[in-house]
Amino acid sequence: MEPNSSKPSSSRRDFLRRASAATTVAAALTPALSARPIKPSLSARSASRVIGANDRINIGMIGVGGNGFGNLRSFVAQSEEKKDLQIVAVSDVYTVRKERARSTAKLEQKDVHHDYRDLLAKPDVDGVFIATPDHWHAQMAIDSMAAGKDVYLQKPMTYTIDEARQVTEAAARYKRILQVGSQHLSDPRWQKAREVIAAGEIGELLWAQTTYSRYSRDGEWNYYVDEEGTPENIDWTRWLGTAPKRPFSAERYFRWRKYWDYSGGIATDLFYHRLGPMLFAMGAQFPSRVSSSGGIYVQKDREVPDTYSTTVEFPNFYITLSSSMGNAAGNKFFPETIYGHKGTIAFTDTGFTVLPEGAPKGSKGKEISAEPALPINRLHTDNYLGCMRNRQQTALNPDLGYKIMVAIRLGVDSYREGKVKFFDAVTQKVTDRGAARASYEGDGKNPPDSKYKKRA
């Protein structure tokens, strides 16, 4: 290239072309995750009633598809058994599901809503159960709390990290109860494990492992596509919301967990269940560094990976999670385990074993039983209802839910962008690089424990 020439060389042109292409691909792969202030979309807040110990709690269901309808049926059965709650309203954008829910809950047509905000405007609704695709969670939760309703928000807490922060802030601002719907955290094994760790029985924490694997011959999340579902009875535009605009697709509507626009796949659907209880037991905190790997190895009809692994690093320990939707044996050979400097907690279906480090070969360790008195889903919803009465923090409260969501979403972004993701707990921002690793030799000072000798 001649001096003062403004024409780039061929090599530089190639470099710029490749860089531009890479930027374009990255923009296409990564959804718009920049901070977007979420403002309540309701004009007025309904008065919140004080719920007495013997009062029935009035619940509105937002989203009555597979998960939502399953929980609606459970609530209807519970209302007939204990008379501690009742379903008073439902909302969905699919006419067939609305009618099914209305019939099951024995509601009148006036209690069935197309726009969830009409449900929130009802003064007789005390709390809402939100079971919609992930990309709607934040807006619906914030609208619900702004309307004076307590919220049961199905996992994952939100679609993005910033949304989770805003939902957490809204719960505090509006003084509302919020339970994130990952029922495994109400499994009593984790409360007992937390107590064992707090008592110092396994010493300083080092790392932990867990999995959530399934064998899906024809592809995970390939739910039944209802032939009745058409653009005439599914409000596709409303369902898309802030997601990228696309022509109507029954495949995407019924099988949305396979697509990045609405889900994080294994990470958000399954790993939220596993990371939440483990982080509760080990000590809730923000992650510092997250990396992920995996791919679409056998189930070629999707965007999200069928096999996926993520390592979440915290200031004083790390947790590794691995999963496949094509082989369920990982559940047996990769059991939930927490490793400490003095011992190990190995979980079983009915409790866990505490095995001291250095125990004699063949030692079974101390076995601790912790079987739930009720199905854990019922324990988790009962916890939500109880907190609506006593105004105490839920088992999976907004602060814990936010910390879990940061780790989960960073894992998704690490996989999609092909790079390690860092998080600054002070600024609560994703960063390009984390703090330098502490090094004993690096500061030129003596180690805090003199029994450790400086390496030659």
mmCIF file of C-alpha atoms in Angstrom, residues 101-303:
data_model
loop_
_atom_site.group_PDB
_atom_site.id
_atom_site.type_symbol
_atom_site.label_atom_id
_atom_site.label_comp_id
_atom_site.label_asym_id
_atom_site.label_seq_id
_atom_site.Cartn_x
_atom_site.Cartn_y
_atom_site.Cartn_z
ATOM 1 C CA ALA A 101 -59.375 -24.140 31.540
ATOM 2 C CA ARG A 102 -62.782 -22.485 31.987
ATOM 3 C CA SER A 103 -64.505 -25.852 32.012
ATOM 4 C CA THR A 104 -62.005 -27.469 34.398
ATOM 5 C CA ALA A 105 -62.097 -24.583 36.890
ATOM 6 C CA LYS A 106 -65.895 -24.181 36.496
ATOM 7 C CA LEU A 107 -65.596 -20.494 35.656
ATOM 8 C CA GLU A 108 -67.996 -18.158 33.917
ATOM 9 C CA GLN A 109 -67.088 -16.575 30.585
ATOM 10 C CA LYS A 110 -66.486 -13.218 32.297
ATOM 11 C CA ASP A 111 -63.620 -14.829 34.201
ATOM 12 C CA VAL A 112 -61.791 -15.909 31.026
ATOM 13 C CA HIS A 113 -59.475 -13.296 29.513
ATOM 14 C CA HIS A 114 -57.586 -12.912 26.274
ATOM 15 C CA ASP A 115 -55.422 -10.047 27.553
ATOM 16 C CA TYR A 116 -53.751 -10.956 30.858
ATOM 17 C CA ARG A 117 -53.953 -7.310 31.928
ATOM 18 C CA ASP A 118 -57.724 -7.632 32.138
ATOM 19 C CA LEU A 119 -57.205 -10.440 34.637
ATOM 20 C CA LEU A 120 -54.811 -8.248 36.647
ATOM 21 C CA ALA A 121 -57.402 -5.473 36.792
ATOM 22 C CA LYS A 122 -59.798 -7.719 38.735
ATOM 23 C CA PRO A 123 -59.836 -6.691 42.427
ATOM 24 C CA ASP A 124 -60.735 -10.210 43.612
ATOM 25 C CA VAL A 125 -57.472 -11.740 42.309
ATOM 26 C CA ASP A 126 -54.930 -12.033 45.152
ATOM 27 C CA GLY A 127 -52.136 -13.802 43.317
ATOM 28 C CA VAL A 128 -51.224 -14.995 39.846
ATOM 29 C CA PHE A 129 -49.566 -18.137 38.520
ATOM 30 C CA ILE A 130 -47.540 -17.317 35.388
ATOM 31 C CA ALA A 131 -46.751 -20.245 33.070
ATOM 32 C CA THR A 132 -45.887 -18.716 29.708
ATOM 33 C CA PRO A 133 -42.854 -18.839 27.391
ATOM 34 C CA ASP A 134 -39.725 -17.361 28.963
ATOM 35 C CA HIS A 135 -39.682 -14.154 26.933
ATOM 36 C CA TRP A 136 -42.957 -13.036 28.559
ATOM 37 C CA HIS A 137 -41.998 -13.708 32.195
ATOM 38 C CA ALA A 138 -40.528 -10.317 33.123
ATOM 39 C CA GLN A 139 -43.259 -8.104 31.679
ATOM 40 C CA MET A 140 -46.051 -10.216 33.135
ATOM 41 C CA ALA A 141 -44.417 -10.460 36.563
ATOM 42 C CA ILE A 142 -43.776 -6.716 36.776
ATOM 43 C CA ASP A 143 -47.295 -5.915 35.575
ATOM 44 C CA SER A 144 -48.729 -8.327 38.152
ATOM 45 C CA MET A 145 -46.791 -6.838 41.052
ATOM 46 C CA ALA A 146 -47.589 -3.296 39.928
ATOM 47 C CA ALA A 147 -51.253 -4.343 40.001
ATOM 48 C CA GLY A 148 -50.914 -5.432 43.636
ATOM 49 C CA LYS A 149 -50.766 -9.183 43.002
ATOM 50 C CA ASP A 150 -48.397 -11.726 44.517
ATOM 51 C CA VAL A 151 -46.663 -13.861 41.897
ATOM 52 C CA TYR A 152 -45.750 -17.489 41.320
ATOM 53 C CA LEU A 153 -43.423 -17.229 38.314
ATOM 54 C CA GLN A 154 -42.485 -20.451 36.600
ATOM 55 C CA LYS A 155 -38.785 -21.036 36.010
ATOM 56 C CA PRO A 156 -36.631 -19.747 34.500
ATOM 57 C CA MET A 157 -37.186 -16.476 36.306
ATOM 58 C CA THR A 158 -36.799 -14.446 33.108
ATOM 59 C CA TYR A 159 -35.315 -14.542 29.619
ATOM 60 C CA THR A 160 -32.387 -12.171 30.258
ATOM 61 C CA ILE A 161 -30.190 -11.147 33.166
ATOM 62 C CA ASP A 162 -31.334 -7.539 33.168
ATOM 63 C CA GLU A 163 -34.962 -8.647 33.240
ATOM 64 C CA ALA A 164 -34.240 -10.695 36.367
ATOM 65 C CA ARG A 165 -32.717 -7.646 38.028
ATOM 66 C CA GLN A 166 -35.769 -5.561 37.167
ATOM 67 C CA VAL A 167 -38.197 -8.199 38.459
ATOM 68 C CA THR A 168 -36.224 -8.379 41.725
ATOM 69 C CA GLU A 169 -36.338 -4.602 42.092
ATOM 70 C CA ALA A 170 -40.068 -4.556 41.315
ATOM 71 C CA ALA A 171 -40.815 -7.139 44.029
ATOM 72 C CA ALA A 172 -39.093 -4.866 46.565
ATOM 73 C CA ARG A 173 -40.640 -1.664 45.207
ATOM 74 C CA TYR A 174 -44.213 -2.980 45.228
ATOM 75 C CA LYS A 175 -43.701 -5.089 48.375
ATOM 76 C CA ARG A 176 -45.069 -8.209 46.718
ATOM 77 C CA ILE A 177 -44.453 -11.900 47.331
ATOM 78 C CA LEU A 178 -42.705 -13.689 44.465
ATOM 79 C CA GLN A 179 -41.923 -17.398 44.245
ATOM 80 C CA VAL A 180 -39.877 -18.658 41.298
ATOM 81 C CA GLY A 181 -41.390 -21.960 40.236
ATOM 82 C CA SER A 182 -38.499 -24.384 40.560
ATOM 83 C CA GLN A 183 -40.106 -26.878 42.915
ATOM 84 C CA HIS A 184 -36.925 -28.884 43.558
ATOM 85 C CA LEU A 185 -35.775 -26.167 45.933
ATOM 86 C CA SER A 186 -38.582 -27.233 48.297
ATOM 87 C CA ASP A 187 -37.136 -30.760 48.481
ATOM 88 C CA PRO A 188 -36.130 -31.077 52.187
ATOM 89 C CA ARG A 189 -32.822 -32.765 51.227
ATOM 90 C CA TRP A 190 -31.438 -29.371 50.292
ATOM 91 C CA GLN A 191 -32.392 -27.681 53.548
ATOM 92 C CA LYS A 192 -30.639 -30.471 55.479
ATOM 93 C CA ALA A 193 -27.605 -30.281 53.199
ATOM 94 C CA ARG A 194 -27.459 -26.533 53.815
ATOM 95 C CA GLU A 195 -27.427 -27.201 57.561
ATOM 96 C CA VAL A 196 -24.630 -29.781 57.241
ATOM 97 C CA ILE A 197 -22.516 -27.375 55.191
ATOM 98 C CA ALA A 198 -23.179 -24.472 57.577
ATOM 99 C CA ALA A 199 -22.091 -26.664 60.485
ATOM 100 C CA GLY A 200 -18.732 -27.181 58.776
ATOM 101 C CA GLU A 201 -19.075 -30.958 58.429
ATOM 102 C CA ILE A 202 -17.482 -31.045 54.976
ATOM 103 C CA GLY A 203 -15.169 -28.068 55.505
ATOM 104 C CA GLU A 204 -14.510 -25.349 52.950
ATOM 105 C CA LEU A 205 -16.472 -25.888 49.745
ATOM 106 C CA LEU A 206 -14.533 -26.790 46.603
ATOM 107 C CA TRP A 207 -16.869 -27.854 43.811
ATOM 108 C CA ALA A 208 -20.079 -29.684 42.955
ATOM 109 C CA GLN A 209 -21.563 -31.665 40.101
ATOM 110 C CA THR A 210 -25.084 -32.306 38.863
ATOM 111 C CA THR A 211 -27.004 -33.329 35.759
ATOM 112 C CA TYR A 212 -30.516 -33.480 34.333
ATOM 113 C CA SER A 213 -30.526 -35.938 31.440
ATOM 114 C CA ARG A 214 -33.325 -37.538 29.435
ATOM 115 C CA TYR A 215 -33.604 -40.126 26.704
ATOM 116 C CA SER A 216 -35.759 -38.658 23.982
ATOM 117 C CA ARG A 217 -35.871 -40.891 20.929
ATOM 118 C CA ASP A 218 -37.698 -38.423 18.689
ATOM 119 C CA GLY A 219 -36.339 -35.167 20.107
ATOM 120 C CA GLU A 220 -36.970 -33.393 23.403
ATOM 121 C CA TRP A 221 -39.767 -30.779 23.567
ATOM 122 C CA ASN A 222 -41.450 -32.133 20.447
ATOM 123 C CA TYR A 223 -44.801 -31.721 22.109
ATOM 124 C CA TYR A 224 -48.013 -32.589 20.292
ATOM 125 C CA VAL A 225 -48.897 -29.957 17.698
ATOM 126 C CA ASP A 226 -52.631 -29.414 18.080
ATOM 127 C CA GLU A 227 -54.257 -29.437 14.659
ATOM 128 C CA GLU A 228 -56.925 -27.112 16.065
ATOM 129 C CA GLY A 229 -54.290 -24.429 16.607
ATOM 130 C CA THR A 230 -54.552 -21.950 13.734
ATOM 131 C CA PRO A 231 -53.997 -18.206 13.199
ATOM 132 C CA GLU A 232 -57.739 -17.832 13.696
ATOM 133 C CA ASN A 233 -57.757 -19.039 17.312
ATOM 134 C CA ILE A 234 -54.148 -18.323 18.384
ATOM 135 C CA ASP A 235 -53.229 -14.664 18.773
ATOM 136 C CA TRP A 236 -49.787 -15.070 17.225
ATOM 137 C CA THR A 237 -48.847 -11.386 17.334
ATOM 138 C CA ARG A 238 -49.630 -11.117 21.035
ATOM 139 C CA TRP A 239 -47.835 -14.401 21.758
ATOM 140 C CA LEU A 240 -44.666 -13.178 20.031
ATOM 141 C CA GLY A 241 -44.597 -9.991 22.107
ATOM 142 C CA THR A 242 -41.030 -8.645 22.084
ATOM 143 C CA ALA A 243 -39.626 -11.705 20.283
ATOM 144 C CA PRO A 244 -38.534 -11.319 16.631
ATOM 145 C CA LYS A 245 -41.477 -11.033 14.256
ATOM 146 C CA ARG A 246 -42.136 -14.180 12.229
ATOM 147 C CA PRO A 247 -45.014 -15.654 10.210
ATOM 148 C CA PHE A 248 -47.378 -17.889 12.162
ATOM 149 C CA SER A 249 -45.785 -21.223 13.040
ATOM 150 C CA ALA A 250 -47.641 -23.933 14.948
ATOM 151 C CA GLU A 251 -44.274 -25.675 15.359
ATOM 152 C CA ARG A 252 -42.842 -22.687 17.208
ATOM 153 C CA TYR A 253 -46.008 -22.088 19.213
ATOM 154 C CA PHE A 254 -46.312 -25.630 20.601
ATOM 155 C CA ARG A 255 -42.581 -26.470 20.672
ATOM 156 C CA TRP A 256 -41.124 -23.103 21.643
ATOM 157 C CA ARG A 257 -38.426 -24.548 23.941
ATOM 158 C CA LYS A 258 -36.504 -25.659 20.834
ATOM 159 C CA TYR A 259 -35.896 -22.070 19.688
ATOM 160 C CA TRP A 260 -33.594 -19.310 20.959
ATOM 161 C CA ASP A 261 -36.214 -16.590 20.469
ATOM 162 C CA TYR A 262 -38.204 -17.882 23.436
ATOM 163 C CA SER A 263 -35.971 -20.241 25.436
ATOM 164 C CA GLY A 264 -32.471 -21.291 26.469
ATOM 165 C CA GLY A 265 -33.188 -24.996 25.990
ATOM 166 C CA ILE A 266 -31.585 -27.356 28.491
ATOM 167 C CA ALA A 267 -30.121 -24.455 30.477
ATOM 168 C CA THR A 268 -33.379 -22.656 31.204
ATOM 169 C CA ASP A 269 -35.792 -25.589 31.172
ATOM 170 C CA LEU A 270 -33.753 -28.085 33.198
ATOM 171 C CA PHE A 271 -30.561 -26.637 34.682
ATOM 172 C CA TYR A 272 -32.461 -23.934 36.548
ATOM 173 C CA HIS A 273 -34.000 -26.820 38.527
ATOM 174 C CA ARG A 274 -30.590 -28.253 39.379
ATOM 175 C CA LEU A 275 -28.493 -25.159 39.983
ATOM 176 C CA GLY A 276 -31.080 -23.494 42.233
ATOM 177 C CA PRO A 277 -31.169 -26.058 45.067
ATOM 178 C CA MET A 278 -27.420 -26.609 44.912
ATOM 179 C CA LEU A 279 -26.671 -22.886 45.144
ATOM 180 C CA PHE A 280 -29.187 -22.596 47.992
ATOM 181 C CA ALA A 281 -27.313 -25.278 49.950
ATOM 182 C CA MET A 282 -23.820 -24.013 49.143
ATOM 183 C CA GLY A 283 -24.537 -20.308 49.636
ATOM 184 C CA ALA A 284 -26.339 -17.999 47.218
ATOM 185 C CA GLN A 285 -24.066 -15.602 45.371
ATOM 186 C CA PHE A 286 -23.444 -14.228 41.914
ATOM 187 C CA PRO A 287 -21.167 -16.194 39.569
ATOM 188 C CA SER A 288 -17.846 -14.712 38.526
ATOM 189 C CA ARG A 289 -17.131 -16.719 35.369
ATOM 190 C CA VAL A 290 -19.196 -19.112 33.233
ATOM 191 C CA SER A 291 -18.290 -21.273 30.248
ATOM 192 C CA SER A 292 -20.403 -23.717 28.241
ATOM 193 C CA SER A 293 -20.063 -26.315 25.520
ATOM 194 C CA GLY A 294 -22.116 -28.912 23.689
ATOM 195 C CA GLY A 295 -24.022 -29.132 20.443
ATOM 196 C CA ILE A 296 -26.839 -30.532 18.342
ATOM 197 C CA TYR A 297 -25.533 -34.071 17.957
ATOM 198 C CA VAL A 298 -28.619 -36.178 17.172
ATOM 199 C CA GLN A 299 -31.774 -34.039 17.330
ATOM 200 C CA LYS A 300 -31.352 -31.940 14.187
ATOM 201 C CA ASP A 301 -34.774 -30.268 14.231
ATOM 202 C CA ARG A 302 -33.920 -27.461 16.671
ATOM 203 C CA GLU A 303 -31.770 -24.447 17.439
#
